CSV table of C-alpha atoms and ligand atoms in Angstrom, one decimal:
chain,number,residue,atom,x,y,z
G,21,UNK,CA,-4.9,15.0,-19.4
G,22,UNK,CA,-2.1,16.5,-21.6
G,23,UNK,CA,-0.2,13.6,-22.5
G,24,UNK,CA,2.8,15.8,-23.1
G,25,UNK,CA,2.6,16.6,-19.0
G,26,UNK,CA,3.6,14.8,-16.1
G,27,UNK,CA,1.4,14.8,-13.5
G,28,UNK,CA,3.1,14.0,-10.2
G,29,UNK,CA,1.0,16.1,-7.6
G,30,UNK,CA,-1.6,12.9,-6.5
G,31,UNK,CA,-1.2,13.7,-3.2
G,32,UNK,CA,-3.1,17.0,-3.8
G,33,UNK,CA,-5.9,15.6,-5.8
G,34,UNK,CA,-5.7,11.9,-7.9
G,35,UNK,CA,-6.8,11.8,-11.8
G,36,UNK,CA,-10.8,10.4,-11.4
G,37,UNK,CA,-10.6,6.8,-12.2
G,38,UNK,CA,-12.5,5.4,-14.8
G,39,UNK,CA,-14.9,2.9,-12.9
G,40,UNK,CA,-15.8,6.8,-10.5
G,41,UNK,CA,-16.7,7.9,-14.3
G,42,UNK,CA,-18.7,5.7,-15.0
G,43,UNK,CA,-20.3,5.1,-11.7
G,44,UNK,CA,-21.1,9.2,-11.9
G,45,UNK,CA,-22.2,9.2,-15.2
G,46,UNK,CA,-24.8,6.8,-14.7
G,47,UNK,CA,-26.2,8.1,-11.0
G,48,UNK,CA,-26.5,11.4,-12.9
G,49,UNK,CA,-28.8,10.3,-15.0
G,50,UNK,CA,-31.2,9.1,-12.0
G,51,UNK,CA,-33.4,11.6,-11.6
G,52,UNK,CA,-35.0,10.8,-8.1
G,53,UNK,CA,-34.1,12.6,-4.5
G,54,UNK,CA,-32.6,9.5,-2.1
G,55,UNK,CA,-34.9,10.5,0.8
G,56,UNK,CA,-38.3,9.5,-1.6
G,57,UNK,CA,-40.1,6.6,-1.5
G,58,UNK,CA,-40.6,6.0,-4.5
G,59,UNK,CA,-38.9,3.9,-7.1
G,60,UNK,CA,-37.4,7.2,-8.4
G,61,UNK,CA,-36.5,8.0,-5.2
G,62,UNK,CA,-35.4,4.5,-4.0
G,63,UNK,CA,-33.2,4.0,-7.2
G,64,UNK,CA,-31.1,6.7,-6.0
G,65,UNK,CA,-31.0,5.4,-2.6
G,66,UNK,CA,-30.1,2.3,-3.4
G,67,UNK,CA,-26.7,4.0,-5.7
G,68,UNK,CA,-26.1,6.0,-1.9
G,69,UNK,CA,-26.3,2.8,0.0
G,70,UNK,CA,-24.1,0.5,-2.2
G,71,UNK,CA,-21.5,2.7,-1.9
G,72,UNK,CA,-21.9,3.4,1.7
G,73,UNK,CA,-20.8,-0.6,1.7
G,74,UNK,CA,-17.8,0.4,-0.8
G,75,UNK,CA,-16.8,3.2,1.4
G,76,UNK,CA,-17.0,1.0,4.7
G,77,UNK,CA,-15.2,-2.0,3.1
G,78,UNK,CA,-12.0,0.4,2.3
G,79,UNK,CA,-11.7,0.8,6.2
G,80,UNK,CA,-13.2,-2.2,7.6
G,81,UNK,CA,-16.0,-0.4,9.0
G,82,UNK,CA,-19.8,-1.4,9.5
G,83,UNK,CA,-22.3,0.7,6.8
G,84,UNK,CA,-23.8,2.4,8.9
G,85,UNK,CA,-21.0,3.9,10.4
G,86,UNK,CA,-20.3,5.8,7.4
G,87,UNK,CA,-21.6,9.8,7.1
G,88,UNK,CA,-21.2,11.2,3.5
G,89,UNK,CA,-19.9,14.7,4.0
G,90,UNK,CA,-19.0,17.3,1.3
G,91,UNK,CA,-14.9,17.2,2.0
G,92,UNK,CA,-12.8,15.7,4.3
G,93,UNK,CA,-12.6,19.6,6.2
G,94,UNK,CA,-16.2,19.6,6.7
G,95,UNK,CA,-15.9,15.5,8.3
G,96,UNK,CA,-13.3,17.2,10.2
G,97,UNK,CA,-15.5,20.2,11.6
G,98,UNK,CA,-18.0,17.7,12.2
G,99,UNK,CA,-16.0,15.6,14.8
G,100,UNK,CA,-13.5,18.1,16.3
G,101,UNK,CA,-16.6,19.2,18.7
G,102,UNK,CA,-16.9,19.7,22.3
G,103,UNK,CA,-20.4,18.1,22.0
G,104,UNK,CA,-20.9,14.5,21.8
G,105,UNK,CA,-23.7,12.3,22.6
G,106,UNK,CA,-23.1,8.9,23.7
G,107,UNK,CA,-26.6,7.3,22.7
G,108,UNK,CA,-28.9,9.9,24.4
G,109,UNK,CA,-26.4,11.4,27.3
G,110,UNK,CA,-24.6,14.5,25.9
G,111,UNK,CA,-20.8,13.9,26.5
G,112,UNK,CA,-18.6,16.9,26.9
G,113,UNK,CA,-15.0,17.1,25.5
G,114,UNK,CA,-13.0,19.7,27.6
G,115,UNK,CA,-9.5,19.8,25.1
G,116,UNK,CA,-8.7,19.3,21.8
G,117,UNK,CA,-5.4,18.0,21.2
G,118,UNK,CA,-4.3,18.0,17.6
G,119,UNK,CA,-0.6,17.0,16.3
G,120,UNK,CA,1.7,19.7,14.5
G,121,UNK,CA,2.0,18.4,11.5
G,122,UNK,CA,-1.8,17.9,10.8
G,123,UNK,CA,-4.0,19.4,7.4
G,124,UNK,CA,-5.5,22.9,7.9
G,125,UNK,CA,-8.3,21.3,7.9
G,126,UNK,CA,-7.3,19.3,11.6
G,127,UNK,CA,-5.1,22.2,13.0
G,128,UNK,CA,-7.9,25.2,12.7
G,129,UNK,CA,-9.5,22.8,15.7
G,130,UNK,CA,-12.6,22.8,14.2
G,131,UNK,CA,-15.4,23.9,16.1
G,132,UNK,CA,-13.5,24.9,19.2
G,133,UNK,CA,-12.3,27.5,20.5
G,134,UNK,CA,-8.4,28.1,19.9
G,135,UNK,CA,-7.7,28.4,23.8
G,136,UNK,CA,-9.3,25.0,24.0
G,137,UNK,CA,-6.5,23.4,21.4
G,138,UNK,CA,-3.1,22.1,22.3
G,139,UNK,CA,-0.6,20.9,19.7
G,140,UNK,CA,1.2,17.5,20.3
G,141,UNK,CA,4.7,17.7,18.8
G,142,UNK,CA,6.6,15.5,16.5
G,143,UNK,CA,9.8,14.4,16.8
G,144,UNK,CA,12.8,15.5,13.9
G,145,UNK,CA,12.2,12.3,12.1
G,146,UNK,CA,8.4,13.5,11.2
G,147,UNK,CA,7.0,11.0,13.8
G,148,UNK,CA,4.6,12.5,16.1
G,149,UNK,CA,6.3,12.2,19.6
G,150,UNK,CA,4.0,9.8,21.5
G,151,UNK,CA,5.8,10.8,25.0
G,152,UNK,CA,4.7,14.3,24.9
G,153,UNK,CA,1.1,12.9,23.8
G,154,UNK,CA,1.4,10.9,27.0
G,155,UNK,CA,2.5,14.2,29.1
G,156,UNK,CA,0.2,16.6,27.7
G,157,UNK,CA,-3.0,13.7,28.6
G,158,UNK,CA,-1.8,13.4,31.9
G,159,UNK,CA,-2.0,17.1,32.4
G,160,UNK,CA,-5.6,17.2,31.6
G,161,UNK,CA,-7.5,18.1,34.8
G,162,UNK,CA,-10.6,15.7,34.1
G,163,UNK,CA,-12.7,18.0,36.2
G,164,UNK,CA,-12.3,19.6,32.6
G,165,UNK,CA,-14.2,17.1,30.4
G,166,UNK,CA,-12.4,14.5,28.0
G,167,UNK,CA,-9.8,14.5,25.5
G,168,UNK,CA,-10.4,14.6,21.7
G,169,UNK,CA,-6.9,13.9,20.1
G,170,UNK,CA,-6.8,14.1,16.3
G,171,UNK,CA,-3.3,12.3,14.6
G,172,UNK,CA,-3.0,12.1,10.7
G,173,UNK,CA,-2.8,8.5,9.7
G,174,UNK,CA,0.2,9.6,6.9
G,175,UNK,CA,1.1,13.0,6.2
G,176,UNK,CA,0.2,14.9,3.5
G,177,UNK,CA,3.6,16.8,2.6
G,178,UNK,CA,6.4,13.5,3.8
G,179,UNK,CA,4.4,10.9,3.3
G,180,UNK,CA,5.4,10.1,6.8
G,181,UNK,CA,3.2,7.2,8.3
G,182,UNK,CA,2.1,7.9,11.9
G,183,UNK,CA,1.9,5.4,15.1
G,184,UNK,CA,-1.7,5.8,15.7
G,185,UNK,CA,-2.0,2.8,16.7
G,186,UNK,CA,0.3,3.1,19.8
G,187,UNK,CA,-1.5,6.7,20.0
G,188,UNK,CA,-4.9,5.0,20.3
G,189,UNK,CA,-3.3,3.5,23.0
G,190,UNK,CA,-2.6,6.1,25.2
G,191,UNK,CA,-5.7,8.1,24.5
G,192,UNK,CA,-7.7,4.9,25.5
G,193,UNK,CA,-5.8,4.4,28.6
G,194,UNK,CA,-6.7,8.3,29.6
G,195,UNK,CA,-10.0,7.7,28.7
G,196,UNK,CA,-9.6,10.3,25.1
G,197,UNK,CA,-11.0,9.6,22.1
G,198,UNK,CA,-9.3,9.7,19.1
G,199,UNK,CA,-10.0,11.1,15.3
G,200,UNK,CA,-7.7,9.8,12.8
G,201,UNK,CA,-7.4,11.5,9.3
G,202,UNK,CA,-6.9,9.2,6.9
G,203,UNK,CA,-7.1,11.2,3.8
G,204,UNK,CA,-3.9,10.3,2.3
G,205,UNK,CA,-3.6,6.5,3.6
G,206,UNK,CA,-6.5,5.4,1.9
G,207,UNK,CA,-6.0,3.0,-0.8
G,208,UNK,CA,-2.2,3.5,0.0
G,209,UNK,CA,-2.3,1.2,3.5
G,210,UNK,CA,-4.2,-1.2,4.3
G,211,UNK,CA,-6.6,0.1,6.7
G,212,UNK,CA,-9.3,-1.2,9.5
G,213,UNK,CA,-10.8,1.5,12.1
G,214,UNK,CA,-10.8,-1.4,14.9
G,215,UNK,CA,-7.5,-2.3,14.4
G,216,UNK,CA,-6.3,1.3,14.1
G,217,UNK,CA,-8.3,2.2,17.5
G,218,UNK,CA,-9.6,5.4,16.3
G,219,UNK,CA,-13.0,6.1,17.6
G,220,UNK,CA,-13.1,8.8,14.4
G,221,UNK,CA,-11.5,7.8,10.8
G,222,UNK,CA,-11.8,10.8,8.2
G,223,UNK,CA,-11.7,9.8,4.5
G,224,UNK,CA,-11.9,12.1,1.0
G,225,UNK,CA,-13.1,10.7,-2.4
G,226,UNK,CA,-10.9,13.0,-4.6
G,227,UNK,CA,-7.3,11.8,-2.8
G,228,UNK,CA,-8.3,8.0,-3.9
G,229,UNK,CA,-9.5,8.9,-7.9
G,230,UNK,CA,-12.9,9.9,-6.7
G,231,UNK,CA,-14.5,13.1,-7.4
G,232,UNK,CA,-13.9,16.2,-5.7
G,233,UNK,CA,-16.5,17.3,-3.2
G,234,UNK,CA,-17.0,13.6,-1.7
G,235,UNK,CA,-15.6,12.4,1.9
G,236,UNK,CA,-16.7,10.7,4.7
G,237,UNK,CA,-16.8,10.8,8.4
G,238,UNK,CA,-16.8,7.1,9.4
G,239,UNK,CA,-17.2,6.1,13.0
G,240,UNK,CA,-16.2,2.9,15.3
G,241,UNK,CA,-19.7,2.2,16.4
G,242,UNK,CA,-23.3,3.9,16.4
G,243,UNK,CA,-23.3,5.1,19.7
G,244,UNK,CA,-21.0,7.4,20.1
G,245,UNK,CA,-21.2,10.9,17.6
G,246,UNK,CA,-20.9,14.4,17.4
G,247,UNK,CA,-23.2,17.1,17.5
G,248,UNK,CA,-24.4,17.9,14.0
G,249,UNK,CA,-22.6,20.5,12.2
G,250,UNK,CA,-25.1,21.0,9.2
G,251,UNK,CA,-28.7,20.5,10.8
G,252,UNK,CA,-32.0,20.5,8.5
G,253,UNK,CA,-33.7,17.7,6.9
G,254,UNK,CA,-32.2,14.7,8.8
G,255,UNK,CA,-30.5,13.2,6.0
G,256,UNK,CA,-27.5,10.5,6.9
G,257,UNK,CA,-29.9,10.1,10.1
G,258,UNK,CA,-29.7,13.6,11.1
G,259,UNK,CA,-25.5,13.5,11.2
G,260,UNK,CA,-25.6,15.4,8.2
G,261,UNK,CA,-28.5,17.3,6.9
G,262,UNK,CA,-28.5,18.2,3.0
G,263,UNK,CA,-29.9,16.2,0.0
G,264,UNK,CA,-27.1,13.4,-0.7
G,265,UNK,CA,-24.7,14.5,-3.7
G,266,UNK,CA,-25.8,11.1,-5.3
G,267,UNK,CA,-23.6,11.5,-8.5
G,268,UNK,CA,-20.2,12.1,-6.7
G,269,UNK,CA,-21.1,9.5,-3.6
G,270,UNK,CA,-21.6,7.1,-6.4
G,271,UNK,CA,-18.3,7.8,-7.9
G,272,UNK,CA,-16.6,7.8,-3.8
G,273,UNK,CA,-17.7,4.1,-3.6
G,274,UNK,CA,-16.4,3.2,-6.8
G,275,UNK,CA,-13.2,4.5,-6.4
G,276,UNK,CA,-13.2,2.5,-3.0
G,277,UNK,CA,-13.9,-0.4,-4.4
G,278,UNK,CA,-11.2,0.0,-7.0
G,279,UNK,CA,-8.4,1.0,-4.6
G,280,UNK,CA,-9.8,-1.6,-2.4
G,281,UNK,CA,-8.7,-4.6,-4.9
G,282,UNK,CA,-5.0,-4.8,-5.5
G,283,UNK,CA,-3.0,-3.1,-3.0
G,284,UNK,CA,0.1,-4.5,-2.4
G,285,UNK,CA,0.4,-4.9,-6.4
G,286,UNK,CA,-0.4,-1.9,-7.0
G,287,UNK,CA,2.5,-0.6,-4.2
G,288,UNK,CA,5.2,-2.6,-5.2
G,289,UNK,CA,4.6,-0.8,-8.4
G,290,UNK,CA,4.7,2.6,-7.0
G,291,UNK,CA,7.2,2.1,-4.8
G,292,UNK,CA,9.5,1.0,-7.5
G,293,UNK,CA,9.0,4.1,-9.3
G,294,UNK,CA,9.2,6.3,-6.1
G,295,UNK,CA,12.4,5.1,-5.3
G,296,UNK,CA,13.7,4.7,-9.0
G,297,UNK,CA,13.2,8.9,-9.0
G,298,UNK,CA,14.7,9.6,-5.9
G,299,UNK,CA,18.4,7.3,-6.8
G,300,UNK,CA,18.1,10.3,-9.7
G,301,UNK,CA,17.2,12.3,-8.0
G,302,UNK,CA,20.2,11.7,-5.6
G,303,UNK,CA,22.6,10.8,-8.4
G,304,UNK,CA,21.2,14.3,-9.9
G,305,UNK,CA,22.3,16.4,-7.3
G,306,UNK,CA,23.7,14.6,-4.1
G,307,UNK,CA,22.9,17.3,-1.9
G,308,UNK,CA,19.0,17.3,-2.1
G,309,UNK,CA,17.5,16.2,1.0
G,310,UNK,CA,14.6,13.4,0.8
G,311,UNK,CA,12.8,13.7,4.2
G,312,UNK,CA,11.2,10.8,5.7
G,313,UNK,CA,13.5,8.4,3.6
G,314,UNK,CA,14.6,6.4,7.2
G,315,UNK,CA,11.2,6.1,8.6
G,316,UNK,CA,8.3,4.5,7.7
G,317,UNK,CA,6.3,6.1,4.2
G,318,UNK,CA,3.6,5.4,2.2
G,319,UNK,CA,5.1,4.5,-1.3
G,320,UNK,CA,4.4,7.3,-3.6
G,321,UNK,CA,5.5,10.3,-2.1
G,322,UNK,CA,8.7,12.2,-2.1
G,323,UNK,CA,9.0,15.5,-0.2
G,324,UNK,CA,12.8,16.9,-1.0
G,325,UNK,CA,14.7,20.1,-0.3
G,326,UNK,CA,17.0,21.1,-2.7
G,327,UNK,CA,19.9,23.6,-1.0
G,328,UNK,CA,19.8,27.2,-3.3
G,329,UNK,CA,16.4,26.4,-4.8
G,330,UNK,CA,13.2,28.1,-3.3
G,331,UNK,CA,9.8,25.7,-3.6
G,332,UNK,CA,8.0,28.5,-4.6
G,333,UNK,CA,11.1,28.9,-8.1
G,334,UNK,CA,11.2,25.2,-8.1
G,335,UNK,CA,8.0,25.1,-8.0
G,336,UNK,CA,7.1,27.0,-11.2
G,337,UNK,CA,10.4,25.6,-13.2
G,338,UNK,CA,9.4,22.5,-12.8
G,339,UNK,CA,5.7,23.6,-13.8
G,340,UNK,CA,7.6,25.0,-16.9
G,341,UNK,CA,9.4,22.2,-17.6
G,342,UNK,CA,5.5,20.4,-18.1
G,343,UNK,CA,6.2,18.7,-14.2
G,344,UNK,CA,3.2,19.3,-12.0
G,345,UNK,CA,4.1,19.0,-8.1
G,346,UNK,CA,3.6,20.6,-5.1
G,347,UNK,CA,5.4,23.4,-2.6
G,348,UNK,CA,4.2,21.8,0.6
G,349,UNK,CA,0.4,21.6,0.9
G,350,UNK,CA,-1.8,23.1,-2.3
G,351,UNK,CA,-3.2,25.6,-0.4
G,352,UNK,CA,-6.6,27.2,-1.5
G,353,UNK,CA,-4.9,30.4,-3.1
G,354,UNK,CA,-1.9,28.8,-4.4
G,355,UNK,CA,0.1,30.6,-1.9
G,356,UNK,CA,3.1,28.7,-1.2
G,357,UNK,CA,4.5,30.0,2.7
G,358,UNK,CA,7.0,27.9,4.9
G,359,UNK,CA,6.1,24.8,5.3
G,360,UNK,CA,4.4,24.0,9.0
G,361,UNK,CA,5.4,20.8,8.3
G,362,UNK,CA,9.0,21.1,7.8
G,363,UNK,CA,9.1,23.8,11.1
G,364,UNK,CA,7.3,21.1,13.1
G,365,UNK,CA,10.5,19.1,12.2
G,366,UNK,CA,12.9,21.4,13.3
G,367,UNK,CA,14.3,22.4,10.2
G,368,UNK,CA,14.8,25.3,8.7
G,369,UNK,CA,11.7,25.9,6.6
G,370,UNK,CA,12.2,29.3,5.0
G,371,UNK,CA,12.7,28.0,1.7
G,372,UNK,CA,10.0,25.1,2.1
G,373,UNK,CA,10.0,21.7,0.7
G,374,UNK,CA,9.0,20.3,-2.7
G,375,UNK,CA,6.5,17.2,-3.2
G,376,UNK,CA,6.3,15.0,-5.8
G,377,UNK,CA,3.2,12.4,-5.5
G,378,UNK,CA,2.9,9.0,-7.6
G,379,UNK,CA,0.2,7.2,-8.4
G,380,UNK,CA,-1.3,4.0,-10.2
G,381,UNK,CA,-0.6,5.4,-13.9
G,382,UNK,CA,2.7,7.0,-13.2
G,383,UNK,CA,4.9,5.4,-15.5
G,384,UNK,CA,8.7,4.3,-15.6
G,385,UNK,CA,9.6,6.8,-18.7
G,386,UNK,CA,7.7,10.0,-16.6
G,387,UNK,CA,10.2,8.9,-13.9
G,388,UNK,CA,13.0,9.4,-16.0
G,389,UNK,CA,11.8,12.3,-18.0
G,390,UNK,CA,11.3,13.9,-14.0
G,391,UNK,CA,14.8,12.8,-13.4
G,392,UNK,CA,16.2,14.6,-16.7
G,393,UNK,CA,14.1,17.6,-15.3
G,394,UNK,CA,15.1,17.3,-11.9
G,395,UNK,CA,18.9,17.6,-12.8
G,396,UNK,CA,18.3,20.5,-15.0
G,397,UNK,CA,17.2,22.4,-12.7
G,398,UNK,CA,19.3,21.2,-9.8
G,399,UNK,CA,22.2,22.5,-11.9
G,400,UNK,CA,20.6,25.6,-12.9
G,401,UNK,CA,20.0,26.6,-9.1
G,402,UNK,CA,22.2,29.4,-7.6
G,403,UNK,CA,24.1,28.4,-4.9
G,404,UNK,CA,25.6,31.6,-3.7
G,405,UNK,CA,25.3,30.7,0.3
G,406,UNK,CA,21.8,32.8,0.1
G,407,UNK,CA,18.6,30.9,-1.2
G,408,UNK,CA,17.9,32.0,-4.8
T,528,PLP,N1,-6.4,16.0,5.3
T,528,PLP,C1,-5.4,15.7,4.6
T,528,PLP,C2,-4.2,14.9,5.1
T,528,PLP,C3,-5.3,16.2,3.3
T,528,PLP,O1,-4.3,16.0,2.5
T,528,PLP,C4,-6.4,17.0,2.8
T,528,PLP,C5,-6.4,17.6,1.4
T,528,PLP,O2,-5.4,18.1,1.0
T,528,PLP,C6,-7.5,17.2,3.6
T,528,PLP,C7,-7.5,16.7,4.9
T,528,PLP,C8,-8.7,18.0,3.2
T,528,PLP,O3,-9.5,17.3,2.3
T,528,PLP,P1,-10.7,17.9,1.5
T,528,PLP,O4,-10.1,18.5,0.3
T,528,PLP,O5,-11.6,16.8,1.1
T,528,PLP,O6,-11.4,18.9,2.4
């Protein structure tokens, strides 16, 4: 990366670590298909395997509960099924409840259909309002089929960590099951799918240094899974058809591994930073608004509105200034539109929210140099009553 940059957009993809590097470099160089039996074949299997283990270690989970997926939106249209089978007895869900502030990749519901989909609201602090959760359950006719509820573990534009554990909870108690995306709390929380209560955890390699185009659907048991989105050769016993993408699998489990070890050292460090930025930010321009800042977050984001400063212009000064960070979510064109995030909040969201995401190599002089950049543009910002 451009030294001369600052990169402070991890929340939208993290820099490959170096152990993912290597672990890809060398897993490319293995020429067999995992499904062969032999030694070619098995080598590769064996690189799949031992980081299925890595993966399953980052969440407490059992191997085998682990299904390598292409990206975290194809774990997600996996699971968010009305078909389930619970060992051989096909188990129908009737509803899909999904919380307002989810990913795209939750809120399109997935493989059903969008009269089948209700959204749980969250409250003004960002939480997801577990009393509607309970309402909205008890309204379910049963004659209909179960309840699927899908809650974000943290939140990809606040940062915002989400009570799914209370949620699992009430779901359990109505007899739901519940997904949880965990995307951005990996290697940021520590994390354990029994503990959590999700029947469903959803994880992606290239949000924790892996490669892009790595992810995982990982499940509380064996017993319990969805219908098959991608059917063919059987692969990831016939969860997930498709020869394995050894390479970037092997670089998932490394990058599991590494943000496995060292958590809490490696937060305080973050969190020192993160909340060094935002005092400048605040001493910068006392009117920016840091959402999130009175509930709990995970320690490296900081989602901001600045009063007279469009995300989309701040967006691209900052960019010009050599700052890389977000408008809301990075959305696949670029586009940057209200955030659904910030609307789910209740506030006004016409001039959307700006994101800046931290990570193990941020340093303490890119916080200041963001600070410096921060005021500049603060100051430069018109603030004729209408948002420039
Ligand atoms: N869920 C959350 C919370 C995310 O932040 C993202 C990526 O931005 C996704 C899901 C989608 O992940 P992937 O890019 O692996 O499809």
């Amino acid at each position: 990366m451009n030294r001369q940059r600052i990169y402070f957009d991890w929340n939208a993809t993290a820099p490959l670590c170096e152990p993912a590097r290597l672990a890809m470099v060398d897993a490319l160089a293995l020429p067999g298909n995992p499904s062969s039996v032999h030694a070619e074949g098995r080598a590769a299997r064996a690189v799949v395997e031992a980081a299925r283990r890595d993966v399953a270690t980052l969440v407490g989970a059992s191997p085998a509960s682990v299904i390598f997926t292409s990206s975290a939106t194809e774990a997600a249209n996996l699971v968010l099924t009305p078909h389930f089978r619970m060992g051989r007895a096909p188990l129908f869900v009737g509803r899909l409840y999904v919380s307002a502030i989810e990913h795209p990749a939750i809120r399109e519901g997935g493989r059903f259909p969008a009269d089948r989909v209700t959204e749980i609201p969250v409250l003004r602090s960002g939480v997801v309002d577990l009393e509607a959760l309970e309402r909205l359950l008890a309204e379910l006719d049963p004659q209909d089929g179960m309840a699927l509820v899908a809650i974000m573990l943290v939140n990809n534009e606040t940062g915002i960590v989400q009570p799914v554990e209370a949620a699992a909870k009430i779901v359990r108690a109505r007899g739901g099951l519940l997904v949880v995306d965990a995307v951005q709390a990996a290697g940021r929380l520590p994390l354990d799918i029994e503990r959590l209560g999700a029947d469903f955890l959803i994880l992606s390699a290239h949000k924790i240094a892996g490669p892009k185009g790595a992810a995982a659907l990982v499940s509380r048991g064996e017993t319990l899974m969805p219908a098959p989105l991608i059917r063919g050769g059987g692969q990831e016993k016939g969860h997930r058809a498709g020869t394995e993408n050894v390479a970037a699998i092997a670089g998932f489990g490394a990058a599991a591994a590494f943000m496995t070890a060292g958590l809490d050292t490696r937060n305080a460090a973050i969190g020192t930073l993160r909340n060094r930025l935002e005092k400048g930010m605040r001493e910068a321009a006392p009117d920016v608004v840091i959402y999130g800042h009175d509930v709990t977050r995970v320690v490296n984001t900081s989602f901001f509105t600045l009063p007279g400063l469009k995300a989309e212009t701040g967006q691209i000064a900052f960019d010009l200034e050599g700052l890389s960070l977000s408008a809301g979510a990075a959305c696949s064109s670029g586009k940057v539109g209200a955030s659904h995030v910030l609307t789910a909040m209740g506030e006004d969201a016409k001039t959307g929210g700006l994101r800046m995401s931290l990570g193990p190599s941020t340093t303490g002089e890119e916080v200041d140099l963001a600070i410096g950049i921060f005021a500049r543009i603060a100051a430069r910002r018109k603030l004729s009553g209408k948002a420039a």
